GROMACS .gro file of C-alpha atoms in nm:
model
  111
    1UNK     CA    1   0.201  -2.180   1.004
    2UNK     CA    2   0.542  -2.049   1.043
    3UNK     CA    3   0.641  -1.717   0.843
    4UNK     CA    4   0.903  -1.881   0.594
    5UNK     CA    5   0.641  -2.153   0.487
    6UNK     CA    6   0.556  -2.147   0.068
    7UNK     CA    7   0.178  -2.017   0.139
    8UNK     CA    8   0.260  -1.754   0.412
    9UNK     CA    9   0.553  -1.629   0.169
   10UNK     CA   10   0.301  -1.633  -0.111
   11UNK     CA   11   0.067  -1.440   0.099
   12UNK     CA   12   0.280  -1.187   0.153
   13UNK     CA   13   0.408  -1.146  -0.143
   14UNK     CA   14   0.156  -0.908  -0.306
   15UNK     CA   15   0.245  -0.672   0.023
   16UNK     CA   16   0.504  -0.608  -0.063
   17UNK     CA   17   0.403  -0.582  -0.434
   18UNK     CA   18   0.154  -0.317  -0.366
   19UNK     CA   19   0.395  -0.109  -0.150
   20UNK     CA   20   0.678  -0.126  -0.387
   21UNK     CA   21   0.512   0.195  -0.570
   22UNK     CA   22   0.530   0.536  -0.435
   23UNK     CA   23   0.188   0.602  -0.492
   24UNK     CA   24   0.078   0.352  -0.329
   25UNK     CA   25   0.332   0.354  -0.032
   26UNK     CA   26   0.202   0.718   0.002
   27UNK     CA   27  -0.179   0.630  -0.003
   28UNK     CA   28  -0.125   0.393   0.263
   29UNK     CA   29   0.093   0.623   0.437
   30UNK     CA   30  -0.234   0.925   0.400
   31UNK     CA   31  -0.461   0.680   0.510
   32UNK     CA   32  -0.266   0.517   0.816
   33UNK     CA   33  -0.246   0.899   0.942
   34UNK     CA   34  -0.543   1.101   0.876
   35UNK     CA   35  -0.786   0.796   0.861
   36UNK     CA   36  -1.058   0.665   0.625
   37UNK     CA   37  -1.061   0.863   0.322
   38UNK     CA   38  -1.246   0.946   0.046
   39UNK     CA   39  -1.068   0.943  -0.320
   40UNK     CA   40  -1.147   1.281  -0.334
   41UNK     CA   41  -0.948   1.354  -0.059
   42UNK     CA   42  -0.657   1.121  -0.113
   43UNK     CA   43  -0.617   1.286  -0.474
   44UNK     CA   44  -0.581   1.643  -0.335
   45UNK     CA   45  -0.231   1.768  -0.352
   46UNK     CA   46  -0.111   1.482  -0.537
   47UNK     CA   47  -0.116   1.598  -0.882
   48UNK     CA   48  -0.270   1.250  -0.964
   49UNK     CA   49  -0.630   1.199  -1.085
   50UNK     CA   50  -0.915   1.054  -0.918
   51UNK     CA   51  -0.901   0.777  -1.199
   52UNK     CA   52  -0.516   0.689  -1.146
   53UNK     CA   53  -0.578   0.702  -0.735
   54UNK     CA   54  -0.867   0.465  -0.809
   55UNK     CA   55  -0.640   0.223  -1.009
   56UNK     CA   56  -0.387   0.245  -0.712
   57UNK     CA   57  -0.620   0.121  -0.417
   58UNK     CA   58  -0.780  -0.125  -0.607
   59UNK     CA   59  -0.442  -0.305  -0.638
   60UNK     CA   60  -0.386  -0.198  -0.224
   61UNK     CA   61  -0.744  -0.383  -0.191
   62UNK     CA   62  -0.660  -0.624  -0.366
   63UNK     CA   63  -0.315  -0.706  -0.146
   64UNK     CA   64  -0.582  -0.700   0.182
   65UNK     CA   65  -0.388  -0.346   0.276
   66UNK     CA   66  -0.673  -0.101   0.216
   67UNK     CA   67  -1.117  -0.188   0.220
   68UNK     CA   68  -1.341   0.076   0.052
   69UNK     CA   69  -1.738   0.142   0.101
   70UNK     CA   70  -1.962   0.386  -0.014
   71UNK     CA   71  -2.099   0.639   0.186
   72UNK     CA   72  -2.368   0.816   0.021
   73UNK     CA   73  -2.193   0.963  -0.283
   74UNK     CA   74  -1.861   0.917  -0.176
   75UNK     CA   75  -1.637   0.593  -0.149
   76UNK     CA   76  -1.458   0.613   0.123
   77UNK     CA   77  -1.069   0.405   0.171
   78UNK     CA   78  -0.984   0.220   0.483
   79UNK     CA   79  -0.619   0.100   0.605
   80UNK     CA   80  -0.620  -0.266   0.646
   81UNK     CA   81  -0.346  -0.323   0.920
   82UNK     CA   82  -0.366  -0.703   0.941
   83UNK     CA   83  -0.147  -0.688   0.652
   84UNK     CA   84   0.036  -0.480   0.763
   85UNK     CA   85   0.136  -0.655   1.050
   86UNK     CA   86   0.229  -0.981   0.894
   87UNK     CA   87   0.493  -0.763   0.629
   88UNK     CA   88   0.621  -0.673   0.945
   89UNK     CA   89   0.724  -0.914   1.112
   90UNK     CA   90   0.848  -1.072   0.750
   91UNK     CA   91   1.086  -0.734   0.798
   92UNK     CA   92   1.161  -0.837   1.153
   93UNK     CA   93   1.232  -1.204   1.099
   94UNK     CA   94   1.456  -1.145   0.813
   95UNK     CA   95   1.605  -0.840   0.966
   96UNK     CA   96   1.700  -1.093   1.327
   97UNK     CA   97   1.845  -1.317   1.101
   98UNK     CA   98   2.122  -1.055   0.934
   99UNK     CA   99   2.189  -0.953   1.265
  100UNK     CA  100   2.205  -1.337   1.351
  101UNK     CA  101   2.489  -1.347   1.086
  102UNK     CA  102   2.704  -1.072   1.146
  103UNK     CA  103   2.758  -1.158   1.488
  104UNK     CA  104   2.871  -1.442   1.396
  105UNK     CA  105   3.072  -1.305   1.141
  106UNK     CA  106   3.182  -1.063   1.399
  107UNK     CA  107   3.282  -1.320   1.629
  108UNK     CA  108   3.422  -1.596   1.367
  109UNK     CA  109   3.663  -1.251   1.282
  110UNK     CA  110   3.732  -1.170   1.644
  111UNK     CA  111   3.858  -1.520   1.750
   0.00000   0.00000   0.00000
């Protein structure tokens, strides 16, 4: 399946959803370096509550960018990078294809 069919875009769509909030870029950010994390952890410093925080990685979960379990008392947050990967290479493919056209708007000027 290519990356500019209608069910990859619509795939990636809630991606880039989830990480259009800076809460939520910054979660994934936390987790993708310091690790799995518990909600107690990921709400220190934040000035957000546990309850907000919780709202927040249920919609990463639910986007495929973040997987929670429990470990005793504590649920701990994972960083999904699968998803991560594919918004990627949405950024790459779209980013070739400006650079496609201004070299040949460079060139179409030049001549």
């Amino acid at each position: 399946m290519s990356l500019t069919s209608e069910p990859a875009l619509a795939k990636a769509a809630p991606v880039f959803a989830a990480l259009g909030d800076e809460t939520r870029l910054t979660i994934v950010g936390r987790l993708a370096a310091d690790g799995p994390l518990s909600i107690a952890r990921l709400t220190d410093g934040t000035g957000v509550t546990r309850q907000a925080i919780t709202k927040h990685l249920e919609v990463l979960a639910g986007a495929g960018l973040v997987h929670g379990a429990r470990h005793g008392r504590e649920h701990i947050w994972t960083l999904e990078t699968g998803q991560l990967s594919d918004a990627r290479r949405y950024l790459e493919l779209v980013s070739q294809r400006w650079d496609d056209a201004l070299d040949s708007l460079r060139r179409f000027v030049e001549d």
